[in-house]
Amino acid sequence: MQLTGENINFKYTKKSPWILKDISITINSGERVGVVGPSGYGKSTLAKILAGYLKPLAGSVSLDGGDLPKKGYSPVQMIYQHPEFSVNPRLKMKDILEEAWVPDDDLLGRMGIEKKWFTRWPSELSGGELQRFCIARVLSPKTKFLICDEITTMLDAITQAQIWNLLLDEAKKRELGMMIITHNKSLAERVCTSIIELPELNHIERADV
């Protein structure tokens, strides 16, 4: 499969500067494409567009040449930097985990998720524990592409390594396509099969960002 963004242009209001200008990117099944660059160059905006959460003002996003599904479970799933903003604080963790599908015990074990956490509220878990739930939640068999937006930036080094090892093992096993957004080029060099520097891809003068 192939996830493609072609000639994407985006800004938040008519009067605001362009965030993305003439961006084109392609991710194939099994690829892990790193998108690196400093803050302010539209990495997170690009992630939301490719995942279908934002619509570009010009250009298009396609999945194997067709549109992303507008209803039901999307094959393109996104994992955010702050897991606490990705979950409903009024739901227990079991309900959050099983919103779209029910992960089996094997996946939960490999993700390091303990069933005793199921009855807890999101606020009762650490950031690393909560991010494990968010990752497991998007690993439905229907998922074909993962958009990872700075997913371990706020976590300690040991938890970062654990989460990346678990996620990469699952991605390799299933030939998932991944876009890994980070400002950490050394991380991208370790986990990605190719790297794109967004400042070079984005057709905007630095002063305009």
PDB file of N, CA, C and O in Angstrom, residues 9-73:
ATOM      1  N   ASN A   9      -0.751  22.326   0.565  1.00  0.00           N
ATOM      2  CA  ASN A   9      -0.615  23.705   1.023  1.00  0.00           C
ATOM      3  C   ASN A   9      -1.584  23.918   2.180  1.00  0.00           C
ATOM      4  O   ASN A   9      -2.734  23.466   2.127  1.00  0.00           O
ATOM      5  N   PHE A  10      -1.105  24.616   3.230  1.00  0.00           N
ATOM      6  CA  PHE A  10      -1.990  24.817   4.379  1.00  0.00           C
ATOM      7  C   PHE A  10      -1.590  26.058   5.167  1.00  0.00           C
ATOM      8  O   PHE A  10      -0.410  26.324   5.382  1.00  0.00           O
ATOM      9  N   LYS A  11      -2.607  26.817   5.588  1.00  0.00           N
ATOM     10  CA  LYS A  11      -2.451  27.849   6.608  1.00  0.00           C
ATOM     11  C   LYS A  11      -3.759  27.900   7.391  1.00  0.00           C
ATOM     12  O   LYS A  11      -4.811  27.480   6.910  1.00  0.00           O
ATOM     13  N   TYR A  12      -3.682  28.401   8.618  1.00  0.00           N
ATOM     14  CA  TYR A  12      -4.827  28.275   9.521  1.00  0.00           C
ATOM     15  C   TYR A  12      -5.904  29.324   9.293  1.00  0.00           C
ATOM     16  O   TYR A  12      -7.081  29.070   9.529  1.00  0.00           O
ATOM     17  N   THR A  13      -5.533  30.518   8.840  1.00  0.00           N
ATOM     18  CA  THR A  13      -6.511  31.550   8.506  1.00  0.00           C
ATOM     19  C   THR A  13      -6.081  32.238   7.220  1.00  0.00           C
ATOM     20  O   THR A  13      -4.939  32.084   6.769  1.00  0.00           O
ATOM     21  N   LYS A  14      -6.991  33.014   6.643  1.00  0.00           N
ATOM     22  CA  LYS A  14      -6.662  33.707   5.399  1.00  0.00           C
ATOM     23  C   LYS A  14      -5.503  34.679   5.570  1.00  0.00           C
ATOM     24  O   LYS A  14      -4.711  34.902   4.651  1.00  0.00           O
ATOM     25  N   LYS A  15      -5.398  35.279   6.768  1.00  0.00           N
ATOM     26  CA  LYS A  15      -4.383  36.298   6.997  1.00  0.00           C
ATOM     27  C   LYS A  15      -3.079  35.738   7.574  1.00  0.00           C
ATOM     28  O   LYS A  15      -2.079  36.453   7.619  1.00  0.00           O
ATOM     29  N   SER A  16      -3.109  34.493   8.028  1.00  0.00           N
ATOM     30  CA  SER A  16      -1.905  33.931   8.631  1.00  0.00           C
ATOM     31  C   SER A  16      -0.931  33.470   7.547  1.00  0.00           C
ATOM     32  O   SER A  16      -1.323  33.231   6.400  1.00  0.00           O
ATOM     33  N   PRO A  17       0.349  33.335   7.891  1.00  0.00           N
ATOM     34  CA  PRO A  17       1.334  32.871   6.903  1.00  0.00           C
ATOM     35  C   PRO A  17       1.123  31.399   6.569  1.00  0.00           C
ATOM     36  O   PRO A  17       0.495  30.654   7.330  1.00  0.00           O
ATOM     37  N   TRP A  18       1.654  30.978   5.452  1.00  0.00           N
ATOM     38  CA  TRP A  18       1.580  29.581   5.073  1.00  0.00           C
ATOM     39  C   TRP A  18       2.393  28.739   6.056  1.00  0.00           C
ATOM     40  O   TRP A  18       3.506  29.089   6.410  1.00  0.00           O
ATOM     41  N   ILE A  19       1.819  27.635   6.481  1.00  0.00           N
ATOM     42  CA  ILE A  19       2.526  26.667   7.320  1.00  0.00           C
ATOM     43  C   ILE A  19       3.216  25.622   6.440  1.00  0.00           C
ATOM     44  O   ILE A  19       4.354  25.228   6.686  1.00  0.00           O
ATOM     45  N   LEU A  20       2.505  25.180   5.415  1.00  0.00           N
ATOM     46  CA  LEU A  20       3.035  24.209   4.458  1.00  0.00           C
ATOM     47  C   LEU A  20       2.813  24.733   3.053  1.00  0.00           C
ATOM     48  O   LEU A  20       1.743  25.255   2.753  1.00  0.00           O
ATOM     49  N   LYS A  21       3.782  24.569   2.193  1.00  0.00           N
ATOM     50  CA  LYS A  21       3.680  25.074   0.832  1.00  0.00           C
ATOM     51  C   LYS A  21       4.267  24.040  -0.135  1.00  0.00           C
ATOM     52  O   LYS A  21       5.458  23.713  -0.077  1.00  0.00           O
ATOM     53  N   ASP A  22       3.405  23.501  -1.000  1.00  0.00           N
ATOM     54  CA  ASP A  22       3.823  22.582  -2.062  1.00  0.00           C
ATOM     55  C   ASP A  22       4.600  21.373  -1.517  1.00  0.00           C
ATOM     56  O   ASP A  22       5.646  20.986  -2.056  1.00  0.00           O
ATOM     57  N   ILE A  23       4.065  20.770  -0.467  1.00  0.00           N
ATOM     58  CA  ILE A  23       4.695  19.596   0.142  1.00  0.00           C
ATOM     59  C   ILE A  23       4.196  18.324  -0.544  1.00  0.00           C
ATOM     60  O   ILE A  23       2.992  18.114  -0.681  1.00  0.00           O
ATOM     61  N   SER A  24       5.109  17.469  -0.945  1.00  0.00           N
ATOM     62  CA  SER A  24       4.762  16.159  -1.487  1.00  0.00           C
ATOM     63  C   SER A  24       5.565  15.097  -0.743  1.00  0.00           C
ATOM     64  O   SER A  24       6.769  15.260  -0.530  1.00  0.00           O
ATOM     65  N   ILE A  25       4.888  14.030  -0.343  1.00  0.00           N
ATOM     66  CA  ILE A  25       5.530  12.970   0.417  1.00  0.00           C
ATOM     67  C   ILE A  25       4.828  11.647   0.137  1.00  0.00           C
ATOM     68  O   ILE A  25       3.605  11.621  -0.023  1.00  0.00           O
ATOM     69  N   THR A  26       5.590  10.575   0.056  1.00  0.00           N
ATOM     70  CA  THR A  26       5.033   9.244  -0.188  1.00  0.00           C
ATOM     71  C   THR A  26       5.610   8.263   0.823  1.00  0.00           C
ATOM     72  O   THR A  26       6.826   8.256   1.070  1.00  0.00           O
ATOM     73  N   ILE A  27       4.744   7.444   1.412  1.00  0.00           N
ATOM     74  CA  ILE A  27       5.149   6.418   2.371  1.00  0.00           C
ATOM     75  C   ILE A  27       4.590   5.082   1.895  1.00  0.00           C
ATOM     76  O   ILE A  27       3.383   4.959   1.665  1.00  0.00           O
ATOM     77  N   ASN A  28       5.454   4.112   1.718  1.00  0.00           N
ATOM     78  CA  ASN A  28       5.043   2.777   1.290  1.00  0.00           C
ATOM     79  C   ASN A  28       4.960   1.826   2.477  1.00  0.00           C
ATOM     80  O   ASN A  28       5.580   2.061   3.524  1.00  0.00           O
ATOM     81  N   SER A  29       4.214   0.761   2.319  1.00  0.00           N
ATOM     82  CA  SER A  29       4.154  -0.272   3.348  1.00  0.00           C
ATOM     83  C   SER A  29       5.563  -0.736   3.688  1.00  0.00           C
ATOM     84  O   SER A  29       6.394  -0.956   2.807  1.00  0.00           O
ATOM     85  N   GLY A  30       5.843  -0.866   4.978  1.00  0.00           N
ATOM     86  CA  GLY A  30       7.153  -1.326   5.422  1.00  0.00           C
ATOM     87  C   GLY A  30       8.191  -0.236   5.559  1.00  0.00           C
ATOM     88  O   GLY A  30       9.247  -0.465   6.155  1.00  0.00           O
ATOM     89  N   GLU A  31       7.909   0.960   5.029  1.00  0.00           N
ATOM     90  CA  GLU A  31       8.856   2.078   5.155  1.00  0.00           C
ATOM     91  C   GLU A  31       8.640   2.815   6.472  1.00  0.00           C
ATOM     92  O   GLU A  31       7.523   2.924   6.965  1.00  0.00           O
ATOM     93  N   ARG A  32       9.719   3.361   6.997  1.00  0.00           N
ATOM     94  CA  ARG A  32       9.655   4.229   8.173  1.00  0.00           C
ATOM     95  C   ARG A  32      10.330   5.540   7.786  1.00  0.00           C
ATOM     96  O   ARG A  32      11.553   5.653   7.812  1.00  0.00           O
ATOM     97  N   VAL A  33       9.514   6.504   7.402  1.00  0.00           N
ATOM     98  CA  VAL A  33      10.013   7.779   6.895  1.00  0.00           C
ATOM     99  C   VAL A  33      10.098   8.788   8.037  1.00  0.00           C
ATOM    100  O   VAL A  33       9.091   9.121   8.664  1.00  0.00           O
ATOM    101  N   GLY A  34      11.297   9.250   8.312  1.00  0.00           N
ATOM    102  CA  GLY A  34      11.485  10.263   9.341  1.00  0.00           C
ATOM    103  C   GLY A  34      11.302  11.655   8.763  1.00  0.00           C
ATOM    104  O   GLY A  34      11.817  11.962   7.692  1.00  0.00           O
ATOM    105  N   VAL A  35      10.543  12.490   9.458  1.00  0.00           N
ATOM    106  CA  VAL A  35      10.386  13.897   9.084  1.00  0.00           C
ATOM    107  C   VAL A  35      10.959  14.723  10.232  1.00  0.00           C
ATOM    108  O   VAL A  35      10.409  14.734  11.336  1.00  0.00           O
ATOM    109  N   VAL A  36      12.081  15.372   9.983  1.00  0.00           N
ATOM    110  CA  VAL A  36      12.780  16.089  11.043  1.00  0.00           C
ATOM    111  C   VAL A  36      12.810  17.583  10.726  1.00  0.00           C
ATOM    112  O   VAL A  36      12.656  17.999   9.582  1.00  0.00           O
ATOM    113  N   GLY A  37      13.034  18.355  11.774  1.00  0.00           N
ATOM    114  CA  GLY A  37      13.104  19.799  11.605  1.00  0.00           C
ATOM    115  C   GLY A  37      12.747  20.487  12.902  1.00  0.00           C
ATOM    116  O   GLY A  37      12.120  19.890  13.787  1.00  0.00           O
ATOM    117  N   PRO A  38      13.125  21.751  13.046  1.00  0.00           N
ATOM    118  CA  PRO A  38      12.827  22.497  14.265  1.00  0.00           C
ATOM    119  C   PRO A  38      11.350  22.826  14.377  1.00  0.00           C
ATOM    120  O   PRO A  38      10.568  22.622  13.442  1.00  0.00           O
ATOM    121  N   SER A  39      10.968  23.346  15.534  1.00  0.00           N
ATOM    122  CA  SER A  39       9.588  23.767  15.741  1.00  0.00           C
ATOM    123  C   SER A  39       9.226  24.890  14.776  1.00  0.00           C
ATOM    124  O   SER A  39      10.070  25.705  14.397  1.00  0.00           O
ATOM    125  N   GLY A  40       7.949  24.915  14.374  1.00  0.00           N
ATOM    126  CA  GLY A  40       7.469  26.000  13.535  1.00  0.00           C
ATOM    127  C   GLY A  40       7.475  25.718  12.051  1.00  0.00           C
ATOM    128  O   GLY A  40       7.081  26.571  11.256  1.00  0.00           O
ATOM    129  N   TYR A  41       7.919  24.527  11.645  1.00  0.00           N
ATOM    130  CA  TYR A  41       7.973  24.209  10.222  1.00  0.00           C
ATOM    131  C   TYR A  41       6.820  23.335   9.756  1.00  0.00           C
ATOM    132  O   TYR A  41       6.810  22.866   8.629  1.00  0.00           O
ATOM    133  N   GLY A  42       5.849  23.076  10.620  1.00  0.00           N
ATOM    134  CA  GLY A  42       4.625  22.417  10.184  1.00  0.00           C
ATOM    135  C   GLY A  42       4.630  20.906  10.268  1.00  0.00           C
ATOM    136  O   GLY A  42       3.815  20.260   9.615  1.00  0.00           O
ATOM    137  N   LYS A  43       5.522  20.329  11.080  1.00  0.00           N
ATOM    138  CA  LYS A  43       5.590  18.869  11.166  1.00  0.00           C
ATOM    139  C   LYS A  43       4.268  18.281  11.678  1.00  0.00           C
ATOM    140  O   LYS A  43       3.732  17.334  11.098  1.00  0.00           O
ATOM    141  N   SER A  44       3.764  18.845  12.770  1.00  0.00           N
ATOM    142  CA  SER A  44       2.513  18.322  13.346  1.00  0.00           C
ATOM    143  C   SER A  44       1.323  18.603  12.439  1.00  0.00           C
ATOM    144  O   SER A  44       0.395  17.787  12.346  1.00  0.00           O
ATOM    145  N   THR A  45       1.333  19.732  11.763  1.00  0.00           N
ATOM    146  CA  THR A  45       0.257  20.042  10.817  1.00  0.00           C
ATOM    147  C   THR A  45       0.244  19.036   9.670  1.00  0.00           C
ATOM    148  O   THR A  45      -0.805  18.533   9.284  1.00  0.00           O
ATOM    149  N   LEU A  46       1.420  18.718   9.153  1.00  0.00           N
ATOM    150  CA  LEU A  46       1.521  17.718   8.092  1.00  0.00           C
ATOM    151  C   LEU A  46       1.013  16.363   8.577  1.00  0.00           C
ATOM    152  O   LEU A  46       0.310  15.648   7.845  1.00  0.00           O
ATOM    153  N   ALA A  47       1.344  16.010   9.813  1.00  0.00           N
ATOM    154  CA  ALA A  47       0.886  14.738  10.381  1.00  0.00           C
ATOM    155  C   ALA A  47      -0.643  14.670  10.402  1.00  0.00           C
ATOM    156  O   ALA A  47      -1.240  13.673  10.002  1.00  0.00           O
ATOM    157  N   LYS A  48      -1.267  15.736  10.868  1.00  0.00           N
ATOM    158  CA  LYS A  48      -2.730  15.750  10.966  1.00  0.00           C
ATOM    159  C   LYS A  48      -3.387  15.702   9.588  1.00  0.00           C
ATOM    160  O   LYS A  48      -4.454  15.098   9.420  1.00  0.00           O
ATOM    161  N   ILE A  49      -2.754  16.304   8.605  1.00  0.00           N
ATOM    162  CA  ILE A  49      -3.297  16.267   7.243  1.00  0.00           C
ATOM    163  C   ILE A  49      -3.213  14.854   6.677  1.00  0.00           C
ATOM    164  O   ILE A  49      -4.174  14.332   6.111  1.00  0.00           O
ATOM    165  N   LEU A  50      -2.066  14.208   6.841  1.00  0.00           N
ATOM    166  CA  LEU A  50      -1.905  12.852   6.303  1.00  0.00           C
ATOM    167  C   LEU A  50      -2.805  11.847   7.021  1.00  0.00           C
ATOM    168  O   LEU A  50      -3.222  10.848   6.437  1.00  0.00           O
ATOM    169  N   ALA A  51      -3.124  12.118   8.298  1.00  0.00           N
ATOM    170  CA  ALA A  51      -4.011  11.233   9.048  1.00  0.00           C
ATOM    171  C   ALA A  51      -5.482  11.550   8.816  1.00  0.00           C
ATOM    172  O   ALA A  51      -6.347  10.816   9.291  1.00  0.00           O
ATOM    173  N   GLY A  52      -5.751  12.645   8.093  1.00  0.00           N
ATOM    174  CA  GLY A  52      -7.135  12.983   7.775  1.00  0.00           C
ATOM    175  C   GLY A  52      -7.821  13.871   8.776  1.00  0.00           C
ATOM    176  O   GLY A  52      -9.029  14.115   8.674  1.00  0.00           O
ATOM    177  N   TYR A  53      -7.089  14.415   9.751  1.00  0.00           N
ATOM    178  CA  TYR A  53      -7.696  15.279  10.759  1.00  0.00           C
ATOM    179  C   TYR A  53      -7.804  16.732  10.308  1.00  0.00           C
ATOM    180  O   TYR A  53      -8.604  17.496  10.835  1.00  0.00           O
ATOM    181  N   LEU A  54      -6.961  17.120   9.370  1.00  0.00           N
ATOM    182  CA  LEU A  54      -7.037  18.448   8.763  1.00  0.00           C
ATOM    183  C   LEU A  54      -7.126  18.287   7.251  1.00  0.00           C
ATOM    184  O   LEU A  54      -6.556  17.338   6.690  1.00  0.00           O
ATOM    185  N   LYS A  55      -7.806  19.217   6.600  1.00  0.00           N
ATOM    186  CA  LYS A  55      -7.908  19.192   5.147  1.00  0.00           C
ATOM    187  C   LYS A  55      -7.010  20.271   4.555  1.00  0.00           C
ATOM    188  O   LYS A  55      -7.075  21.436   4.955  1.00  0.00           O
ATOM    189  N   PRO A  56      -6.152  19.919   3.609  1.00  0.00           N
ATOM    190  CA  PRO A  56      -5.280  20.940   3.022  1.00  0.00           C
ATOM    191  C   PRO A  56      -6.083  21.954   2.211  1.00  0.00           C
ATOM    192  O   PRO A  56      -7.130  21.627   1.655  1.00  0.00           O
ATOM    193  N   LEU A  57      -5.588  23.188   2.144  1.00  0.00           N
ATOM    194  CA  LEU A  57      -6.246  24.198   1.322  1.00  0.00           C
ATOM    195  C   LEU A  57      -6.027  23.921  -0.158  1.00  0.00           C
ATOM    196  O   LEU A  57      -6.836  24.325  -0.995  1.00  0.00           O
ATOM    197  N   ALA A  58      -4.942  23.267  -0.473  1.00  0.00           N
ATOM    198  CA  ALA A  58      -4.675  22.820  -1.844  1.00  0.00           C
ATOM    199  C   ALA A  58      -3.864  21.545  -1.752  1.00  0.00           C
ATOM    200  O   ALA A  58      -3.195  21.287  -0.756  1.00  0.00           O
ATOM    201  N   GLY A  59      -3.931  20.730  -2.789  1.00  0.00           N
ATOM    202  CA  GLY A  59      -3.253  19.451  -2.780  1.00  0.00           C
ATOM    203  C   GLY A  59      -4.171  18.344  -2.287  1.00  0.00           C
ATOM    204  O   GLY A  59      -5.357  18.570  -2.040  1.00  0.00           O
ATOM    205  N   SER A  60      -3.623  17.152  -2.150  1.00  0.00           N
ATOM    206  CA  SER A  60      -4.468  16.009  -1.812  1.00  0.00           C
ATOM    207  C   SER A  60      -3.699  14.958  -1.027  1.00  0.00           C
ATOM    208  O   SER A  60      -2.472  14.902  -1.062  1.00  0.00           O
ATOM    209  N   VAL A  61      -4.457  14.133  -0.307  1.00  0.00           N
ATOM    210  CA  VAL A  61      -3.924  12.969   0.389  1.00  0.00           C
ATOM    211  C   VAL A  61      -4.654  11.748  -0.146  1.00  0.00           C
ATOM    212  O   VAL A  61      -5.887  11.744  -0.256  1.00  0.00           O
ATOM    213  N   SER A  62      -3.914  10.709  -0.502  1.00  0.00           N
ATOM    214  CA  SER A  62      -4.549   9.511  -1.045  1.00  0.00           C
ATOM    215  C   SER A  62      -3.952   8.260  -0.429  1.00  0.00           C
ATOM    216  O   SER A  62      -2.794   8.240  -0.007  1.00  0.00           O
ATOM    217  N   LEU A  63      -4.761   7.220  -0.389  1.00  0.00           N
ATOM    218  CA  LEU A  63      -4.347   5.907   0.089  1.00  0.00           C
ATOM    219  C   LEU A  63      -4.551   4.922  -1.047  1.00  0.00           C
ATOM    220  O   LEU A  63      -5.687   4.661  -1.450  1.00  0.00           O
ATOM    221  N   ASP A  64      -3.454   4.445  -1.603  1.00  0.00           N
ATOM    222  CA  ASP A  64      -3.504   3.594  -2.788  1.00  0.00           C
ATOM    223  C   ASP A  64      -4.326   4.226  -3.915  1.00  0.00           C
ATOM    224  O   ASP A  64      -5.109   3.552  -4.589  1.00  0.00           O
ATOM    225  N   GLY A  65      -4.172   5.530  -4.073  1.00  0.00           N
ATOM    226  CA  GLY A  65      -4.836   6.232  -5.162  1.00  0.00           C
ATOM    227  C   GLY A  65      -6.258   6.663  -4.875  1.00  0.00           C
ATOM    228  O   GLY A  65      -6.867   7.373  -5.674  1.00  0.00           O
ATOM    229  N   GLY A  66      -6.812   6.271  -3.720  1.00  0.00           N
ATOM    230  CA  GLY A  66      -8.175   6.665  -3.364  1.00  0.00           C
ATOM    231  C   GLY A  66      -8.188   7.571  -2.147  1.00  0.00           C
ATOM    232  O   GLY A  66      -7.149   7.826  -1.523  1.00  0.00           O
ATOM    233  N   ASP A  67      -9.368   8.080  -1.815  1.00  0.00           N
ATOM    234  CA  ASP A  67      -9.509   8.967  -0.663  1.00  0.00           C
ATOM    235  C   ASP A  67      -9.409   8.185   0.642  1.00  0.00           C
ATOM    236  O   ASP A  67      -9.709   6.988   0.701  1.00  0.00           O
ATOM    237  N   LEU A  68      -8.985   8.878   1.710  1.00  0.00           N
ATOM    238  CA  LEU A  68      -9.062   8.286   3.038  1.00  0.00           C
ATOM    239  C   LEU A  68     -10.534   8.080   3.396  1.00  0.00           C
ATOM    240  O   LEU A  68     -11.384   8.877   3.016  1.00  0.00           O
ATOM    241  N   PRO A  69     -10.853   7.007   4.111  1.00  0.00           N
ATOM    242  CA  PRO A  69     -12.261   6.786   4.473  1.00  0.00           C
ATOM    243  C   PRO A  69     -12.793   7.906   5.356  1.00  0.00           C
ATOM    244  O   PRO A  69     -12.105   8.372   6.262  1.00  0.00           O
ATOM    245  N   LYS A  70     -14.016   8.346   5.088  1.00  0.00           N
ATOM    246  CA  LYS A  70     -14.623   9.422   5.873  1.00  0.00           C
ATOM    247  C   LYS A  70     -15.393   8.880   7.072  1.00  0.00           C
ATOM    248  O   LYS A  70     -15.725   9.619   7.989  1.00  0.00           O
ATOM    249  N   LYS A  71     -15.719   7.590   7.052  1.00  0.00           N
ATOM    250  CA  LYS A  71     -16.447   6.975   8.154  1.00  0.00           C
ATOM    251  C   LYS A  71     -15.769   5.662   8.529  1.00  0.00           C
ATOM    252  O   LYS A  71     -15.059   5.061   7.732  1.00  0.00           O
ATOM    253  N   GLY A  72     -16.030   5.211   9.755  1.00  0.00           N
ATOM    254  CA  GLY A  72     -15.475   3.943  10.189  1.00  0.00           C
ATOM    255  C   GLY A  72     -14.008   4.046  10.562  1.00  0.00           C
ATOM    256  O   GLY A  72     -13.445   5.135  10.676  1.00  0.00           O
ATOM    257  N   TYR A  73     -13.382   2.911  10.734  1.00  0.00           N
ATOM    258  CA  TYR A  73     -11.986   2.852  11.171  1.00  0.00           C
ATOM    259  C   TYR A  73     -11.058   3.203  10.013  1.00  0.00           C
ATOM    260  O   TYR A  73     -11.158   2.622   8.930  1.00  0.00           O
TER     261      TYR A  73
END
